Amino acid sequence: MIKLDILAFGAHPDDVELGIGGTIAKLAQKGLIVGIIDLTQGEMSSRGTVDERKTEAHNAGKILNVHIRENLRLPDAQISSSWEQKIEVIKVIREYTPQLIIAPMKDDKHPDHHNAHFLIREANYFSGLHKVNTGEQAPYRCPTLIYYYPYYEISFPHLLIDISEHFENKLSALKAYKSQFFNPDYDAPETFISSERFWKSIKERCAYWGSKINKEYAEALYLLEPINISELRLFL
Ligand SMILES: [Zn+2]
């Protein structure tokens, strides 16, 4: 059984790369055991098939050097805090017992991102209860949750991670999503994230946060409750 240092969740394949791809690459390069769980297969997207997106996510995970990447196959566009969906999230938290969870922040533009925030946050709490039964698994509550915006930050972040040396890695991982982002060779209707403007904004966004700490590129993270500062050693 693999025990993860860090478990990052996305509502859809590519959410993690958009929000914290550089951070994931940085943490993995430090030798930490990092995993990504995508909640849905992105089957409601206007572009790309489920099979294409599965291959893209696998390839992006390889580029970021994550140890595991799994998909919970929850229904796209229907992420909720239902008990059924919570149980699926609890199972992976108990299986991988991460020291740190990184999850989507509330209020992001896509409702699935917003709903994923509460699903993961609530599931982690209930995962610590002995009477929540998931078979042979022991209860486990991850002590530290940190959040990110897949699309764009709508409030000032609490932590900025210097990803200057990992920005190209992030872009390479995003380019693995051939069906999703700006790609003149891919024949499909244009969406919010497949426009050339959105592709340019990925660099601009990281450069903006980088400028706040006098670095080339950075990614933004959020806290919603006090945490033990020693948990942040994972980032150092
Ligand atoms: Zn998404």
mmCIF file of C-alpha atoms and ligand atoms in Angstrom:
data_model
loop_
_atom_site.group_PDB
_atom_site.id
_atom_site.type_symbol
_atom_site.label_atom_id
_atom_site.label_comp_id
_atom_site.label_asym_id
_atom_site.label_seq_id
_atom_site.Cartn_x
_atom_site.Cartn_y
_atom_site.Cartn_z
ATOM 1 C CA MET A 1 0.000 0.000 0.000
ATOM 2 C CA ILE A 2 1.345 3.433 -0.945
ATOM 3 C CA LYS A 3 1.269 6.148 1.696
ATOM 4 C CA LEU A 4 1.191 9.576 0.113
ATOM 5 C CA ASP A 5 2.794 12.710 1.486
ATOM 6 C CA ILE A 6 0.496 14.884 -0.577
ATOM 7 C CA LEU A 7 -2.823 14.165 -2.248
ATOM 8 C CA ALA A 8 -4.179 16.735 -4.720
ATOM 9 C CA PHE A 9 -7.786 16.608 -5.882
ATOM 10 C CA GLY A 10 -9.310 18.031 -9.046
ATOM 11 C CA ALA A 11 -12.935 17.962 -10.145
ATOM 12 C CA HIS A 12 -11.828 17.241 -13.715
ATOM 13 C CA PRO A 13 -8.634 15.992 -15.336
ATOM 14 C CA ASP A 14 -6.481 19.154 -15.869
ATOM 15 C CA ASP A 15 -7.777 21.127 -12.843
ATOM 16 C CA VAL A 16 -4.725 20.232 -10.762
ATOM 17 C CA GLU A 17 -2.346 21.163 -13.570
ATOM 18 C CA LEU A 18 -4.054 24.511 -14.127
ATOM 19 C CA GLY A 19 -4.013 25.545 -10.499
ATOM 20 C CA ILE A 20 -0.959 23.878 -9.005
ATOM 21 C CA GLY A 21 0.888 21.983 -11.753
ATOM 22 C CA GLY A 22 4.153 23.732 -10.928
ATOM 23 C CA THR A 23 3.727 23.107 -7.212
ATOM 24 C CA ILE A 24 3.082 19.410 -7.812
ATOM 25 C CA ALA A 25 6.171 19.149 -10.032
ATOM 26 C CA LYS A 26 8.243 20.940 -7.380
ATOM 27 C CA LEU A 27 7.043 18.722 -4.528
ATOM 28 C CA ALA A 28 7.581 15.545 -6.550
ATOM 29 C CA GLN A 29 11.083 16.640 -7.519
ATOM 30 C CA LYS A 30 11.894 17.084 -3.833
ATOM 31 C CA GLY A 31 11.253 13.367 -3.427
ATOM 32 C CA LEU A 32 7.831 13.630 -1.826
ATOM 33 C CA ILE A 33 5.245 10.987 -2.650
ATOM 34 C CA VAL A 34 2.521 12.873 -4.472
ATOM 35 C CA GLY A 35 -0.788 11.638 -5.865
ATOM 36 C CA ILE A 36 -3.614 13.162 -7.900
ATOM 37 C CA ILE A 37 -7.254 12.119 -7.718
ATOM 38 C CA ASP A 38 -9.576 13.423 -10.428
ATOM 39 C CA LEU A 39 -13.186 13.239 -9.284
ATOM 40 C CA THR A 40 -14.786 12.983 -12.734
ATOM 41 C CA GLN A 41 -13.775 11.928 -16.222
ATOM 42 C CA GLY A 42 -14.784 15.297 -17.686
ATOM 43 C CA GLU A 43 -17.414 13.576 -19.808
ATOM 44 C CA MET A 44 -19.556 16.717 -20.080
ATOM 45 C CA SER A 45 -16.794 18.719 -21.736
ATOM 46 C CA SER A 46 -17.494 20.096 -25.222
ATOM 47 C CA ARG A 47 -14.086 18.801 -26.314
ATOM 48 C CA GLY A 48 -12.378 15.438 -25.989
ATOM 49 C CA THR A 49 -13.727 11.956 -25.323
ATOM 50 C CA VAL A 50 -13.467 10.120 -22.019
ATOM 51 C CA ASP A 51 -10.741 7.895 -23.492
ATOM 52 C CA GLU A 52 -8.775 10.870 -24.810
ATOM 53 C CA ARG A 53 -8.981 12.602 -21.468
ATOM 54 C CA LYS A 54 -7.906 9.467 -19.639
ATOM 55 C CA THR A 55 -4.783 9.226 -21.794
ATOM 56 C CA GLU A 56 -4.104 12.950 -21.434
ATOM 57 C CA ALA A 57 -4.366 12.803 -17.630
ATOM 58 C CA HIS A 58 -2.081 9.774 -17.516
ATOM 59 C CA ASN A 59 0.531 11.520 -19.667
ATOM 60 C CA ALA A 60 0.302 14.748 -17.652
ATOM 61 C CA GLY A 61 0.742 12.801 -14.407
ATOM 62 C CA LYS A 62 3.907 11.196 -15.806
ATOM 63 C CA ILE A 63 5.279 14.624 -16.716
ATOM 64 C CA LEU A 64 4.651 15.848 -13.155
ATOM 65 C CA ASN A 65 6.177 12.657 -11.679
ATOM 66 C CA VAL A 66 3.234 11.774 -9.477
ATOM 67 C CA HIS A 67 3.142 8.323 -7.911
ATOM 68 C CA ILE A 68 -0.523 7.685 -8.449
ATOM 69 C CA ARG A 69 -3.261 9.247 -10.526
ATOM 70 C CA GLU A 70 -6.755 7.853 -10.204
ATOM 71 C CA ASN A 71 -10.220 8.806 -11.318
ATOM 72 C CA LEU A 72 -13.229 8.343 -9.032
ATOM 73 C CA ARG A 73 -15.659 8.480 -11.981
ATOM 74 C CA LEU A 74 -18.126 10.681 -10.166
ATOM 75 C CA PRO A 75 -20.652 12.247 -12.568
ATOM 76 C CA ASP A 76 -19.314 15.341 -14.345
ATOM 77 C CA ALA A 77 -21.487 18.440 -13.767
ATOM 78 C CA GLN A 78 -23.076 16.707 -10.783
ATOM 79 C CA ILE A 79 -20.411 17.007 -8.092
ATOM 80 C CA SER A 80 -22.141 17.381 -4.749
ATOM 81 C CA SER A 81 -21.647 16.687 -1.078
ATOM 82 C CA SER A 82 -23.973 13.677 -1.218
ATOM 83 C CA TRP A 83 -23.122 10.868 1.155
ATOM 84 C CA GLU A 84 -22.449 8.517 -1.774
ATOM 85 C CA GLN A 85 -19.850 10.859 -3.223
ATOM 86 C CA LYS A 86 -18.340 11.508 0.210
ATOM 87 C CA ILE A 87 -17.843 7.784 0.760
ATOM 88 C CA GLU A 88 -15.852 7.514 -2.491
ATOM 89 C CA VAL A 89 -13.584 10.367 -1.380
ATOM 90 C CA ILE A 90 -13.264 8.941 2.147
ATOM 91 C CA LYS A 91 -12.070 5.627 0.678
ATOM 92 C CA VAL A 92 -9.101 7.254 -1.066
ATOM 93 C CA ILE A 93 -8.214 9.444 1.928
ATOM 94 C CA ARG A 94 -8.133 6.335 4.127
ATOM 95 C CA GLU A 95 -6.240 4.333 1.529
ATOM 96 C CA TYR A 96 -3.449 6.855 1.002
ATOM 97 C CA THR A 97 -3.433 8.622 4.428
ATOM 98 C CA PRO A 98 -1.851 11.831 3.065
ATOM 99 C CA GLN A 99 -0.138 14.342 5.359
ATOM 100 C CA LEU A 100 -1.486 17.166 3.238
ATOM 101 C CA ILE A 101 -4.503 17.495 0.948
ATOM 102 C CA ILE A 102 -4.690 20.169 -1.725
ATOM 103 C CA ALA A 103 -8.259 20.704 -2.964
ATOM 104 C CA PRO A 104 -10.178 23.184 -5.116
ATOM 105 C CA MET A 105 -11.163 26.446 -3.438
ATOM 106 C CA LYS A 106 -14.811 27.413 -3.066
ATOM 107 C CA ASP A 107 -16.389 30.010 -5.353
ATOM 108 C CA ASP A 108 -14.373 29.113 -8.453
ATOM 109 C CA LYS A 109 -16.162 29.817 -11.749
ATOM 110 C CA HIS A 110 -17.060 26.189 -12.524
ATOM 111 C CA PRO A 111 -19.745 24.885 -10.126
ATOM 112 C CA ASP A 112 -18.042 21.473 -9.991
ATOM 113 C CA HIS A 113 -14.903 23.143 -8.618
ATOM 114 C CA HIS A 114 -16.938 24.942 -5.972
ATOM 115 C CA ASN A 115 -18.838 21.789 -5.052
ATOM 116 C CA ALA A 116 -15.658 19.689 -5.032
ATOM 117 C CA HIS A 117 -14.303 22.033 -2.373
ATOM 118 C CA PHE A 118 -17.089 21.156 0.052
ATOM 119 C CA LEU A 119 -17.186 17.496 -0.949
ATOM 120 C CA ILE A 120 -13.493 16.986 -0.143
ATOM 121 C CA ARG A 121 -13.455 19.186 2.936
ATOM 122 C CA GLU A 122 -16.465 17.439 4.463
ATOM 123 C CA ALA A 123 -15.305 13.966 3.405
ATOM 124 C CA ASN A 124 -11.962 14.516 5.129
ATOM 125 C CA TYR A 125 -13.736 15.379 8.364
ATOM 126 C CA PHE A 126 -16.022 12.352 8.278
ATOM 127 C CA SER A 127 -13.099 10.140 7.242
ATOM 128 C CA GLY A 128 -11.871 10.501 10.808
ATOM 129 C CA LEU A 129 -14.996 9.013 12.344
ATOM 130 C CA HIS A 130 -14.828 5.402 13.508
ATOM 131 C CA LYS A 131 -18.473 4.761 12.746
ATOM 132 C CA VAL A 132 -18.191 5.716 9.080
ATOM 133 C CA ASN A 133 -17.722 2.281 7.613
ATOM 134 C CA THR A 134 -15.690 1.688 4.458
ATOM 135 C CA GLY A 135 -14.954 -2.002 5.002
ATOM 136 C CA GLU A 136 -11.562 -2.882 6.456
ATOM 137 C CA GLN A 137 -10.195 0.671 6.314
ATOM 138 C CA ALA A 138 -9.162 2.449 9.501
ATOM 139 C CA PRO A 139 -10.457 5.986 10.125
ATOM 140 C CA TYR A 140 -8.063 8.719 9.067
ATOM 141 C CA ARG A 141 -8.424 12.495 8.908
ATOM 142 C CA CYS A 142 -5.759 14.454 7.073
ATOM 143 C CA PRO A 143 -4.547 17.199 9.438
ATOM 144 C CA THR A 144 -3.886 19.860 6.827
ATOM 145 C CA LEU A 145 -6.007 21.062 3.939
ATOM 146 C CA ILE A 146 -4.814 23.711 1.550
ATOM 147 C CA TYR A 147 -6.798 25.058 -1.398
ATOM 148 C CA TYR A 148 -6.230 26.336 -4.937
ATOM 149 C CA TYR A 149 -8.301 27.854 -7.721
ATOM 150 C CA PRO A 150 -8.258 25.815 -10.930
ATOM 151 C CA TYR A 151 -9.362 28.772 -13.079
ATOM 152 C CA TYR A 152 -8.386 32.043 -11.430
ATOM 153 C CA GLU A 153 -7.927 33.582 -8.034
ATOM 154 C CA ILE A 154 -10.797 35.751 -6.836
ATOM 155 C CA SER A 155 -9.248 36.762 -3.531
ATOM 156 C CA PHE A 156 -5.757 37.412 -2.238
ATOM 157 C CA PRO A 157 -3.923 34.140 -1.495
ATOM 158 C CA HIS A 158 -2.248 33.136 1.747
ATOM 159 C CA LEU A 159 0.742 31.304 0.319
ATOM 160 C CA LEU A 160 2.712 31.812 -2.871
ATOM 161 C CA ILE A 161 4.856 28.953 -4.132
ATOM 162 C CA ASP A 162 7.839 29.847 -6.300
ATOM 163 C CA ILE A 163 7.551 27.624 -9.365
ATOM 164 C CA SER A 164 10.034 29.467 -11.579
ATOM 165 C CA GLU A 165 12.051 26.296 -12.136
ATOM 166 C CA HIS A 166 8.943 24.198 -12.699
ATOM 167 C CA PHE A 167 6.871 26.444 -14.920
ATOM 168 C CA GLU A 168 7.952 24.686 -18.130
ATOM 169 C CA ASN A 169 7.023 21.401 -16.477
ATOM 170 C CA LYS A 170 3.564 22.796 -15.741
ATOM 171 C CA LEU A 171 3.143 23.929 -19.351
ATOM 172 C CA SER A 172 4.297 20.531 -20.649
ATOM 173 C CA ALA A 173 1.731 18.808 -18.432
ATOM 174 C CA LEU A 174 -0.992 21.160 -19.686
ATOM 175 C CA LYS A 175 0.041 20.546 -23.301
ATOM 176 C CA ALA A 176 -0.590 16.855 -22.670
ATOM 177 C CA TYR A 177 -4.293 17.831 -22.648
ATOM 178 C CA LYS A 178 -4.382 18.115 -26.429
ATOM 179 C CA SER A 179 -8.183 18.201 -26.531
ATOM 180 C CA GLN A 180 -8.654 20.815 -23.832
ATOM 181 C CA PHE A 181 -6.383 23.794 -24.371
ATOM 182 C CA PHE A 182 -5.463 26.000 -27.294
ATOM 183 C CA ASN A 183 -4.580 23.624 -30.105
ATOM 184 C CA PRO A 184 -5.251 24.653 -33.730
ATOM 185 C CA ASP A 185 -4.711 21.010 -34.766
ATOM 186 C CA TYR A 186 -7.682 19.799 -32.731
ATOM 187 C CA ASP A 187 -11.052 20.052 -34.469
ATOM 188 C CA ALA A 188 -13.717 20.882 -31.867
ATOM 189 C CA PRO A 189 -15.845 23.825 -30.693
ATOM 190 C CA GLU A 190 -13.919 26.532 -28.850
ATOM 191 C CA THR A 191 -14.513 26.698 -25.119
ATOM 192 C CA PHE A 192 -13.484 29.076 -22.341
ATOM 193 C CA ILE A 193 -10.270 27.159 -21.683
ATOM 194 C CA SER A 194 -9.390 26.235 -25.287
ATOM 195 C CA SER A 195 -9.046 29.818 -26.503
ATOM 196 C CA GLU A 196 -5.647 31.308 -27.256
ATOM 197 C CA ARG A 197 -6.425 34.048 -24.730
ATOM 198 C CA PHE A 198 -6.859 31.495 -21.935
ATOM 199 C CA TRP A 199 -3.574 29.808 -22.870
ATOM 200 C CA LYS A 200 -1.783 33.161 -22.631
ATOM 201 C CA SER A 201 -3.449 33.815 -19.284
ATOM 202 C CA ILE A 202 -1.815 30.726 -17.763
ATOM 203 C CA LYS A 203 1.589 32.372 -18.087
ATOM 204 C CA GLU A 204 0.281 35.797 -17.086
ATOM 205 C CA ARG A 205 -1.372 34.390 -13.977
ATOM 206 C CA CYS A 206 1.789 32.672 -12.737
ATOM 207 C CA ALA A 207 3.902 35.714 -13.652
ATOM 208 C CA TYR A 208 1.554 37.977 -11.678
ATOM 209 C CA TRP A 209 1.809 35.905 -8.504
ATOM 210 C CA GLY A 210 5.541 35.510 -9.090
ATOM 211 C CA SER A 211 5.913 39.280 -9.185
ATOM 212 C CA LYS A 212 4.478 39.514 -5.671
ATOM 213 C CA ILE A 213 7.445 37.571 -4.292
ATOM 214 C CA ASN A 214 10.023 38.859 -6.759
ATOM 215 C CA LYS A 215 10.172 35.557 -8.646
ATOM 216 C CA GLU A 216 9.493 34.715 -12.269
ATOM 217 C CA TYR A 217 6.476 32.477 -11.646
ATOM 218 C CA ALA A 218 4.412 31.411 -8.645
ATOM 219 C CA GLU A 219 1.181 29.606 -7.796
ATOM 220 C CA ALA A 220 -1.340 30.693 -5.182
ATOM 221 C CA LEU A 221 -2.639 28.643 -2.259
ATOM 222 C CA TYR A 222 -5.264 29.319 0.387
ATOM 223 C CA LEU A 223 -5.873 28.356 3.996
ATOM 224 C CA LEU A 224 -9.274 28.378 5.664
ATOM 225 C CA GLU A 225 -8.319 27.343 9.161
ATOM 226 C CA PRO A 226 -5.230 27.566 11.360
ATOM 227 C CA ILE A 227 -2.660 24.886 10.574
ATOM 228 C CA ASN A 228 0.467 23.644 12.301
ATOM 229 C CA ILE A 229 3.242 25.643 10.646
ATOM 230 C CA SER A 230 5.507 22.589 10.643
ATOM 231 C CA GLU A 231 3.206 21.050 8.022
ATOM 232 C CA LEU A 232 4.483 23.673 5.613
ATOM 233 C CA ARG A 233 7.955 22.126 5.772
ATOM 234 C CA LEU A 234 6.823 19.961 2.870
ATOM 235 C CA PHE A 235 7.097 23.051 0.689
ATOM 236 C CA LEU A 236 10.593 24.020 1.822
HETATM 237 ZN ZN ZN B 1 -12.432 21.639 -13.930
#
